[in-house]
Coordinates of C-alpha atoms and ligand atoms in Angstrom, one line a residue:
M146 CA 284.3 44.4 168.5
N147 CA 287.3 43.4 166.7
K148 CA 288.8 41.1 169.4
K149 CA 292.7 41.3 170.5
F150 CA 294.8 37.7 170.3
T151 CA 297.7 37.4 172.3
V152 CA 299.9 34.3 170.8
G153 CA 303.0 33.7 173.0
V154 CA 306.8 32.7 171.7
L155 CA 308.4 30.4 174.5
A156 CA 312.0 32.7 174.1
F157 CA 314.2 30.0 176.2
Q158 CA 316.6 29.6 172.0
G159 CA 315.9 29.0 169.1
D160 CA 314.1 31.1 165.9
V161 CA 311.8 33.2 168.5
S162 CA 312.1 36.7 166.4
E163 CA 311.9 34.5 163.1
H164 CA 308.6 32.7 165.3
I165 CA 307.4 36.6 166.7
E166 CA 307.4 38.2 162.9
A167 CA 306.2 34.8 161.0
V168 CA 303.2 35.3 163.6
K169 CA 303.0 39.5 163.2
D170 CA 303.1 39.4 158.8
A171 CA 300.2 36.1 158.9
A172 CA 298.0 38.4 161.1
K173 CA 298.7 41.0 158.2
K174 CA 297.8 39.0 155.7
L175 CA 294.2 37.6 157.7
R176 CA 294.1 41.1 158.1
K177 CA 293.3 40.5 162.1
D178 CA 295.2 41.9 165.5
V179 CA 297.9 39.9 167.1
D180 CA 300.0 40.5 169.7
V181 CA 302.8 38.5 170.1
V182 CA 305.0 38.3 173.4
A183 CA 308.1 36.8 174.3
V184 CA 307.5 33.6 176.9
R185 CA 310.5 33.6 179.5
E186 CA 309.0 33.5 182.5
K187 CA 305.1 32.3 184.2
K188 CA 303.5 35.5 184.2
D189 CA 304.2 36.0 180.2
L190 CA 301.6 32.8 180.1
A191 CA 299.0 35.5 181.5
G192 CA 295.7 35.5 179.1
L193 CA 297.6 32.9 175.9
N194 CA 295.0 31.7 173.3
G195 CA 299.0 30.1 171.9
L196 CA 301.8 29.5 171.4
I197 CA 304.8 28.5 169.6
L198 CA 307.4 26.2 171.0
P199 CA 309.8 27.0 168.3
G200 CA 312.7 24.7 167.3
G201 CA 316.2 24.3 170.0
E202 CA 317.2 21.2 172.1
S203 CA 314.2 19.4 173.5
T204 CA 316.1 19.0 176.9
T205 CA 317.1 22.7 177.0
F206 CA 313.7 23.6 177.1
Y207 CA 312.5 21.2 179.6
K208 CA 315.4 21.6 182.0
L209 CA 314.5 26.0 181.7
C210 CA 310.6 25.3 181.5
Q211 CA 311.2 23.0 185.2
R212 CA 313.0 26.0 186.2
E213 CA 310.4 28.7 186.2
G214 CA 307.8 26.9 186.7
I215 CA 306.0 26.6 183.4
F216 CA 306.1 23.0 182.5
G217 CA 302.8 22.0 183.9
E218 CA 301.6 25.5 183.6
I219 CA 301.8 25.1 179.5
K220 CA 300.0 21.9 179.4
K221 CA 296.8 24.4 180.4
I222 CA 297.4 26.5 176.8
R223 CA 294.6 25.1 174.3
N224 CA 296.7 25.9 170.9
I225 CA 299.9 24.9 170.5
L226 CA 302.0 25.0 168.0
G227 CA 305.7 22.8 168.2
T228 CA 307.9 23.1 165.9
C229 CA 311.6 20.9 165.5
A230 CA 311.7 20.2 169.2
G231 CA 308.8 21.9 169.8
A232 CA 307.5 18.9 168.6
I233 CA 309.1 16.7 170.7
M234 CA 308.0 18.7 173.8
L235 CA 304.6 18.3 172.3
S236 CA 304.7 14.7 171.8
K237 CA 302.8 11.7 173.8
N238 CA 306.1 9.7 173.6
A239 CA 309.9 10.8 172.0
R240 CA 312.6 8.4 171.0
N241 CA 316.1 8.6 172.3
K242 CA 315.1 11.5 175.2
T243 CA 318.3 11.9 177.8
K244 CA 317.3 9.8 181.1
D245 CA 316.1 13.3 182.8
Q246 CA 314.3 14.6 179.9
E247 CA 310.6 14.7 179.8
T248 CA 307.9 16.1 177.3
L249 CA 304.5 18.1 177.8
E250 CA 302.9 14.6 176.6
L251 CA 300.1 16.6 174.7
M252 CA 299.9 15.3 171.8
D253 CA 299.4 12.0 170.4
I254 CA 302.3 11.6 168.5
E255 CA 305.9 9.1 168.6
V256 CA 308.5 11.2 167.9
A257 CA 312.6 10.4 167.4
R258 CA 314.7 12.7 168.4
N259 CA 317.6 12.9 165.6
A260 CA 316.5 10.6 164.3
Y261 CA 317.8 12.0 160.1
G262 CA 321.2 11.2 161.5
R263 CA 324.6 12.9 161.9
Q264 CA 325.3 13.4 158.2
N265 CA 322.1 14.2 156.9
E266 CA 321.5 16.5 160.6
S267 CA 319.8 19.3 158.1
F268 CA 319.1 19.5 154.9
E269 CA 316.6 21.4 152.9
A270 CA 313.6 20.3 149.9
E271 CA 311.0 21.3 148.3
I272 CA 307.7 19.9 149.9
K273 CA 304.4 19.2 149.7
T274 CA 301.6 19.6 151.8
S275 CA 298.2 20.0 152.4
L276 CA 298.8 24.0 152.6
G277 CA 300.7 24.6 149.8
E278 CA 304.4 23.9 148.2
M279 CA 307.0 26.0 150.3
H280 CA 311.2 24.8 151.0
A281 CA 311.6 23.5 154.3
F282 CA 314.6 23.6 156.9
F283 CA 315.3 20.4 158.8
I284 CA 318.4 20.9 161.5
R285 CA 318.4 17.9 163.4
A286 CA 315.2 17.3 162.7
P287 CA 313.4 14.3 164.3
K288 CA 311.2 12.0 163.0
I289 CA 307.6 11.6 163.4
T290 CA 306.7 7.6 163.4
R291 CA 303.5 7.7 164.7
V292 CA 300.5 9.5 164.9
G293 CA 297.0 8.3 167.1
K294 CA 294.1 8.0 165.5
N295 CA 292.5 11.4 166.0
V296 CA 295.6 13.2 164.0
K297 CA 295.5 14.3 160.9
V298 CA 298.8 14.0 158.7
L299 CA 299.1 17.2 157.1
A300 CA 302.6 16.8 154.6
K301 CA 304.6 13.9 154.1
Y302 CA 308.4 14.5 152.8
N303 CA 309.8 10.7 152.0
G304 CA 307.7 8.6 153.0
E305 CA 308.2 10.5 156.5
I306 CA 305.3 12.1 158.5
I307 CA 306.8 16.6 158.4
A308 CA 303.9 17.3 159.8
C309 CA 300.2 17.1 161.7
E310 CA 297.4 18.7 164.2
E311 CA 295.4 17.7 166.4
E312 CA 292.3 18.2 168.3
S313 CA 290.6 16.6 170.6
K314 CA 288.3 18.2 173.6
G315 CA 288.8 21.2 173.2
K316 CA 292.5 22.0 172.4
Y317 CA 294.8 22.1 169.3
Y318 CA 298.1 21.0 168.5
L319 CA 300.2 21.5 165.7
A320 CA 303.4 19.6 165.1
L321 CA 306.6 20.4 162.5
A322 CA 309.6 18.1 162.1
F323 CA 311.1 21.0 159.9
H324 CA 311.4 25.3 160.3
P325 CA 308.9 27.0 158.6
E326 CA 310.0 30.2 160.7
L327 CA 312.2 30.3 158.1
T328 CA 311.1 30.4 154.8
T329 CA 306.6 30.7 154.8
T330 CA 303.8 32.4 156.5
L331 CA 301.5 29.3 155.8
F332 CA 301.8 27.9 158.8
H333 CA 301.5 30.5 160.8
E334 CA 298.2 31.8 159.1
H335 CA 297.0 28.5 159.6
F336 CA 297.2 28.2 163.2
L337 CA 296.4 31.8 163.9
R338 CA 292.9 30.8 161.3
R339 CA 292.2 27.3 164.6
I340 CA 293.2 30.2 167.5
F341 CA 290.6 32.4 165.6
A342 CA 288.1 29.6 165.1
A343 CA 288.5 28.0 169.2
P344 CA 285.6 29.3 171.4
R345 CA 286.8 31.5 173.9
P346 CA 288.4 30.8 176.8
Ligands
LIG574 N1 317.7 17.2 168.3 C1 316.9 18.8 168.5 C2 315.3 17.6 169.9 O1 316.7 17.0 170.1 C3 315.9 19.3 168.2 C4 316.7 20.5 166.8 C5 315.6 21.6 166.5 O2 314.6 21.4 167.4 N2 316.0 22.1 165.4 O3 315.7 18.8 170.4

């Protein structure tokens, strides 16, 4: 039987509809049945095979996750893709956090919020990744300043790590400093392939 998979997109702010479309397109390319749900409250997390934390403002994500009582629940999800603010959320250690901000501390990476600086707040570039070349938007992007020994680097730009993944103890995390949902489905396909291959909960 063709088992159906469900992927959630945290839907407080950011490119929610773009991520939903990217997951649907990626699933179509992989010829798999995937449901996509917008996650706003606890009940939306039930039965998810994976979750996408989009870009936006990591301080706001933290506050809204706390308000909805889902911060701790998100930590239980086995497969998480975090882009930009979502990558900050995934990190064990984030520099330049606001004083009342916390991260999920799931992935063994250190990030520096807003590290590309003010003049350079946003830029676009052609990037080479281990999944292929693509156009990428960096919007007040964080720098990934350190990765743990189990973290695999998937792309660098100007010497900086901009994409990496970690698999350990049945958990899989994928962190991107840029916004793939605007230009490509390659990372969504990669994330879905990982979900399809993972042992069932
Ligand atoms: N600067 C934002 C933060 O600190 C991230 C920007 C983005 O997600 N595009 O959360």
